C-alpha positions as YAML, in Angstrom:
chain: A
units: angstrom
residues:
- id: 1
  name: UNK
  ca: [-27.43, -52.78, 4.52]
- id: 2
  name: UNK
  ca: [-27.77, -49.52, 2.32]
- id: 3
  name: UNK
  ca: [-28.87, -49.76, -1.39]
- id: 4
  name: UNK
  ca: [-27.14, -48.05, -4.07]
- id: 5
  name: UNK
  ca: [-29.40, -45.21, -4.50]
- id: 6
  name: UNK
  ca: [-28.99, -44.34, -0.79]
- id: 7
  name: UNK
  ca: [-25.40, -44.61, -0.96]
- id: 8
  name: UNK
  ca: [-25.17, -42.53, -3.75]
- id: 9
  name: UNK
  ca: [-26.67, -39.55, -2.13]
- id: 10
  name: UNK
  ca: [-24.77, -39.66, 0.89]
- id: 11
  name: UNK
  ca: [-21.15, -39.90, -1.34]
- id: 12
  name: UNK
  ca: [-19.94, -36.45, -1.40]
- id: 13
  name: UNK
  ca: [-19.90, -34.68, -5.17]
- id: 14
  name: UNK
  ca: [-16.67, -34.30, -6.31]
- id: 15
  name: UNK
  ca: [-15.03, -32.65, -9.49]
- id: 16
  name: UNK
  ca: [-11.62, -33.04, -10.77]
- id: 17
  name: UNK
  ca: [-9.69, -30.29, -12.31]
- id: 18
  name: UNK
  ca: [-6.24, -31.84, -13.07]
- id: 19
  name: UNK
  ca: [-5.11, -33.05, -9.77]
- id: 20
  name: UNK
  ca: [-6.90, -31.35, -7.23]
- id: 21
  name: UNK
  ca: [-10.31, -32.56, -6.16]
- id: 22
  name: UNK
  ca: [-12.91, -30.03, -5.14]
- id: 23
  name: UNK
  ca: [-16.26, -30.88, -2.87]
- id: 24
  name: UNK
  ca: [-19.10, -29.66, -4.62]
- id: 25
  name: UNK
  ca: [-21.66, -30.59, -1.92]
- id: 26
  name: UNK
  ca: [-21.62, -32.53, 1.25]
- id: 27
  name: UNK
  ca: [-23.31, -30.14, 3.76]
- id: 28
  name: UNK
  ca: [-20.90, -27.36, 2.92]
- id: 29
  name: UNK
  ca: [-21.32, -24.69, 0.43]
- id: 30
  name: UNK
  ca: [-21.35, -25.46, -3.33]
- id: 31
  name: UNK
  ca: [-17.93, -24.61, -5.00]
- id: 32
  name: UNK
  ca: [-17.45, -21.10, -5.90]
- id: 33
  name: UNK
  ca: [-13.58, -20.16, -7.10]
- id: 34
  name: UNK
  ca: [-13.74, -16.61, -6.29]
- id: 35
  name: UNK
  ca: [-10.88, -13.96, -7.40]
- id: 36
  name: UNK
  ca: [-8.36, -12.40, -4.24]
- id: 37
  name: UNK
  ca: [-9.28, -8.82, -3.24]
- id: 38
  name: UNK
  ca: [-6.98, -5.74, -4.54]
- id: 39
  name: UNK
  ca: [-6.23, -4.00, -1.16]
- id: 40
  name: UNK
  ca: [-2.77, -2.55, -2.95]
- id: 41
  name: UNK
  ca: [-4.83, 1.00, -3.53]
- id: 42
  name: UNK
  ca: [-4.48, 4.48, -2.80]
- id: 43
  name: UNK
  ca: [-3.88, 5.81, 0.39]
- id: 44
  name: UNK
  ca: [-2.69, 2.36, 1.85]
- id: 45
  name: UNK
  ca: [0.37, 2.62, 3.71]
- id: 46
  name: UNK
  ca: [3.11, 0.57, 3.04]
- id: 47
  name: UNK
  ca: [6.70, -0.19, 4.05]
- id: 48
  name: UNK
  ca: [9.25, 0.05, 1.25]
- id: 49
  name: UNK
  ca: [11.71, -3.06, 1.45]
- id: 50
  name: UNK
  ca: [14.38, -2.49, -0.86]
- id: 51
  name: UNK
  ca: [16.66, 0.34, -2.33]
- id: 52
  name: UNK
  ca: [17.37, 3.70, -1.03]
- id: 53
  name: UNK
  ca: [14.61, 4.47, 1.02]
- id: 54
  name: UNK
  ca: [14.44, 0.88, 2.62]
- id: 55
  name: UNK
  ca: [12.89, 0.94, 5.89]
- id: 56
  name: UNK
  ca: [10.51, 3.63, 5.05]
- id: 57
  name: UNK
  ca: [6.56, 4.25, 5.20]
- id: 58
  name: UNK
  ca: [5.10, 5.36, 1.98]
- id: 59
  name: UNK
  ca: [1.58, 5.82, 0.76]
- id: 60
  name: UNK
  ca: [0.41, 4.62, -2.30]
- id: 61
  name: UNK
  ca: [-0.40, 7.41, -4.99]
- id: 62
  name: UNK
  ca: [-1.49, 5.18, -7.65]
- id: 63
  name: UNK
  ca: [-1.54, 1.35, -8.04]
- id: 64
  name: UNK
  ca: [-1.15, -0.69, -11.49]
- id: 65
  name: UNK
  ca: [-1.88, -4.19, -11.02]
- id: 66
  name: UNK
  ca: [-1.72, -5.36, -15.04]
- id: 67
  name: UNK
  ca: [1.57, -3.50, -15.77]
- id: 68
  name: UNK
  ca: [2.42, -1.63, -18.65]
- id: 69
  name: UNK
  ca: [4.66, -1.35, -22.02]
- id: 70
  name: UNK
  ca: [7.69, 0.32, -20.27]
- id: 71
  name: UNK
  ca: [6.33, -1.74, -17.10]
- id: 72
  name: UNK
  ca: [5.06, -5.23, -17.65]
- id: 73
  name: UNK
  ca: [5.07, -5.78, -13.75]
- id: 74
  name: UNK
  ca: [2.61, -4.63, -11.18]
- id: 75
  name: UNK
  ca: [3.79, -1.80, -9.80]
- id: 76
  name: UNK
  ca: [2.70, 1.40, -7.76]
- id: 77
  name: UNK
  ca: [3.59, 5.40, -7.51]
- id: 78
  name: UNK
  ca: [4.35, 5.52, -3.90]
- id: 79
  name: UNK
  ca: [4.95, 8.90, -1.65]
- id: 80
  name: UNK
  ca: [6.65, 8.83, 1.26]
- id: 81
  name: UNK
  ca: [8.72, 10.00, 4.15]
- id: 82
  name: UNK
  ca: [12.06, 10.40, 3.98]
- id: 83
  name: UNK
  ca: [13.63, 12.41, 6.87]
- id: 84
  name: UNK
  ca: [10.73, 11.71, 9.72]
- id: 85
  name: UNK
  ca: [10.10, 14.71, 12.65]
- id: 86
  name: UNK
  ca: [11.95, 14.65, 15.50]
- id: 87
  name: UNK
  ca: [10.59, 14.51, 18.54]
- id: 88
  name: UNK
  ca: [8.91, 17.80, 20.10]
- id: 89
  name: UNK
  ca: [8.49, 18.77, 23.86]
- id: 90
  name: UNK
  ca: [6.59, 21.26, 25.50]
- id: 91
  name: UNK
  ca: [9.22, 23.10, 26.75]
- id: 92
  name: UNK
  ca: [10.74, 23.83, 23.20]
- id: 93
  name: UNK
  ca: [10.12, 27.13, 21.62]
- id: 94
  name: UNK
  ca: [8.22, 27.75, 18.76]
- id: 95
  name: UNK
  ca: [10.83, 28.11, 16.21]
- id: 96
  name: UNK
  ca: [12.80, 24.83, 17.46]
- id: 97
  name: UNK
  ca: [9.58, 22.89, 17.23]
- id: 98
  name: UNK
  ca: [9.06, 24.57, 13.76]
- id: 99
  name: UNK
  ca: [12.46, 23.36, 13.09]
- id: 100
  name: UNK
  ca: [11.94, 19.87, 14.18]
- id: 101
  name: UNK
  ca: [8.32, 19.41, 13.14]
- id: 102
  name: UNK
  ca: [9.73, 19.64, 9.22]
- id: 103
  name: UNK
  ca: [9.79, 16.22, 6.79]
- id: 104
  name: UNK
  ca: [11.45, 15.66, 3.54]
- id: 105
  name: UNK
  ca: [9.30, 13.71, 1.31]
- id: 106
  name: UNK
  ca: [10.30, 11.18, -1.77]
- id: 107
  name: UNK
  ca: [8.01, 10.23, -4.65]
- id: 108
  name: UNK
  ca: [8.45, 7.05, -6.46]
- id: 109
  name: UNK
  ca: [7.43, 4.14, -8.64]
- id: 110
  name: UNK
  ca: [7.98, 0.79, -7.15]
- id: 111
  name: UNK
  ca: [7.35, -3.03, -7.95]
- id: 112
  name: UNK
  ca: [4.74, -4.57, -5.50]
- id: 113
  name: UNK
  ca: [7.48, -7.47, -4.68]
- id: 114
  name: UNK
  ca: [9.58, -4.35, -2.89]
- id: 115
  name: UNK
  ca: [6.30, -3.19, -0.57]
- id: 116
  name: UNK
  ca: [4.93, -4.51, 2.14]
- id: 117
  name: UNK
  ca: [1.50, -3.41, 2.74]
- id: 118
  name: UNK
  ca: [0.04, -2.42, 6.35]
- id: 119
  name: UNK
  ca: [-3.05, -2.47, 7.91]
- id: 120
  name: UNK
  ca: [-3.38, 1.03, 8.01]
- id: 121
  name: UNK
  ca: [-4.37, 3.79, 5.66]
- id: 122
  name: UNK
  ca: [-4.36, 7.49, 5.41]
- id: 123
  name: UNK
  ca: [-6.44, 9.65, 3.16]
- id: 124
  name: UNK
  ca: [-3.81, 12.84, 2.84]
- id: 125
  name: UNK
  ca: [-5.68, 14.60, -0.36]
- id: 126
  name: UNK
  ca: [-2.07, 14.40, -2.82]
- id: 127
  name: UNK
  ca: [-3.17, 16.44, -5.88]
- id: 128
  name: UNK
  ca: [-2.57, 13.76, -8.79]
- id: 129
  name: UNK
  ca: [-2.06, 16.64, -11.57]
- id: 130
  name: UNK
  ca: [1.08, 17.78, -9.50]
- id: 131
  name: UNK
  ca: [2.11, 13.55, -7.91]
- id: 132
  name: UNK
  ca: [1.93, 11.69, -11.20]
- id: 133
  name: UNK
  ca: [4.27, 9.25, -13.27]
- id: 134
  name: UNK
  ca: [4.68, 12.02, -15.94]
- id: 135
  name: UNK
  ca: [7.03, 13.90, -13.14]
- id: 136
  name: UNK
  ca: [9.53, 11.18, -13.69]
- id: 137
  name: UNK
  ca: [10.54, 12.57, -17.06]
- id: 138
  name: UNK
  ca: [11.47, 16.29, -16.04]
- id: 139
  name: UNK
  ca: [13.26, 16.89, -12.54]
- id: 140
  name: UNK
  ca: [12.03, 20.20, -11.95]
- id: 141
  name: UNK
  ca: [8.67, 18.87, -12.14]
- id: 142
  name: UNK
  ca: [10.25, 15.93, -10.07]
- id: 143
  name: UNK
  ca: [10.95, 18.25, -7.61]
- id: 144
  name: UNK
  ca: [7.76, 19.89, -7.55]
- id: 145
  name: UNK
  ca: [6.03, 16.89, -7.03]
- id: 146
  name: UNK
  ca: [8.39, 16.48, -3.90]
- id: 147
  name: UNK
  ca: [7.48, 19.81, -2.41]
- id: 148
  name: UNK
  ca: [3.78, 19.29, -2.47]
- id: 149
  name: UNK
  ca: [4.09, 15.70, -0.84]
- id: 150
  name: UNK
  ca: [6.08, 17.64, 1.99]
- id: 151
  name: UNK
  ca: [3.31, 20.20, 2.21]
- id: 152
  name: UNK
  ca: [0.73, 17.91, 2.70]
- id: 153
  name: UNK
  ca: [2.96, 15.29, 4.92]
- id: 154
  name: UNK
  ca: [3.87, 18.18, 7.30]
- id: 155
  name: UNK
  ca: [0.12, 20.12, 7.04]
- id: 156
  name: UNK
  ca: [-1.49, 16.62, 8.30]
- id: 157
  name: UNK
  ca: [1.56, 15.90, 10.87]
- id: 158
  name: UNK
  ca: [1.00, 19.57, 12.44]
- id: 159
  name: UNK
  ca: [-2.78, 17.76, 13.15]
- id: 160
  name: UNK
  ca: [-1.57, 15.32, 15.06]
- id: 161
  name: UNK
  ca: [-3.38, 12.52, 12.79]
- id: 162
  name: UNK
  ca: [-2.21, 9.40, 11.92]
- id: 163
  name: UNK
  ca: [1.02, 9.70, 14.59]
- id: 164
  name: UNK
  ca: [2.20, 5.99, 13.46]
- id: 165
  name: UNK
  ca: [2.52, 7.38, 10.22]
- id: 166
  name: UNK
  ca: [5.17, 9.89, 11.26]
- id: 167
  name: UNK
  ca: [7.30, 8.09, 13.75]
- id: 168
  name: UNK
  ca: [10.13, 6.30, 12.24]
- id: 169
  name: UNK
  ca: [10.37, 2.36, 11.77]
- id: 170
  name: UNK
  ca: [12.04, 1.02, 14.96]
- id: 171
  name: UNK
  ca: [14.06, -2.25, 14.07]
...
């Protein structure tokens, strides 16, 4: 028969915080509530789920996770492909595969409940004076952004890095 002082060292520690019970001790590691890592952050590729360019890959330009005034959502400035390459063979000449080898690119702010992050990332070196939220206010700037996501999208393509990147979503 166990005393009380031995029984109270075997009972496992437990605090409650409203309902939920957590284990404090009792051969497993003391409690620690720890916070969820950000892995929404540039150059993670993700798919875009809803609106016009549903379907496609994008890379993230720059996240906001708090929101802000205009915003009061997490959201991100996404780049991404909108017209993929087409597929090149050896046999084609160089101005075909040229021809074929170009990508029209889309830049865009998105809530985080439209993406769907990958596992996979890409580091293409988008120049954030030129691929920033300020482009949204002026479309020739707007289009400048565009043209220097295509620039880099097709420069990094031509190196044959990152090929899942540039093959359209099959589904």
């Amino acid at each position: 028969m166990m005393t009380d002082a031995v029984m109270f060292m075997r009972a496992p520690l437990v605090e409650r915080i409203g309902k939920r019970a957590y284990f404090l001790s009792c051969k497993r590691r003391p409690l620690s509530i720890s916070k969820m890592g950000k892995f929404m952050k540039p150059g993670k590729v993700v798919m875009v789920l809803a609106g016009r360019y549903a379907g496609r890959k994008a890379v993230i330009v720059k996240n906001i996770d708090d929101g802000t005034s205009d915003r009061p959502y997490s959201h991100a400035l996404v780049s991404g492909i909108d017209r993929y390459p087409r597929k090149v063979t050896t046999t084609m000449g160089k101005k075909k595969v040229a021809k074929r080898s170009k990508i029209k690119a889309f830049v865009k702010v998105y809530n985080y409940n439209h993406l769907m992050p990958t596992r996979y990332s890409v580091d293409i070196p988008l120049d954030k004076t030129i691929v920033n939220k300020d482009v949204f206010r002026d479309p020739a700037l707007k289009r400048k952004a565009r043209r220097e996501a295509k620039i880099k999208f097709e420069e990094r393509y031509k190196t044959g890095k990152n090929k899942w990147f540039f093959q359209k979503l099959r589904f």
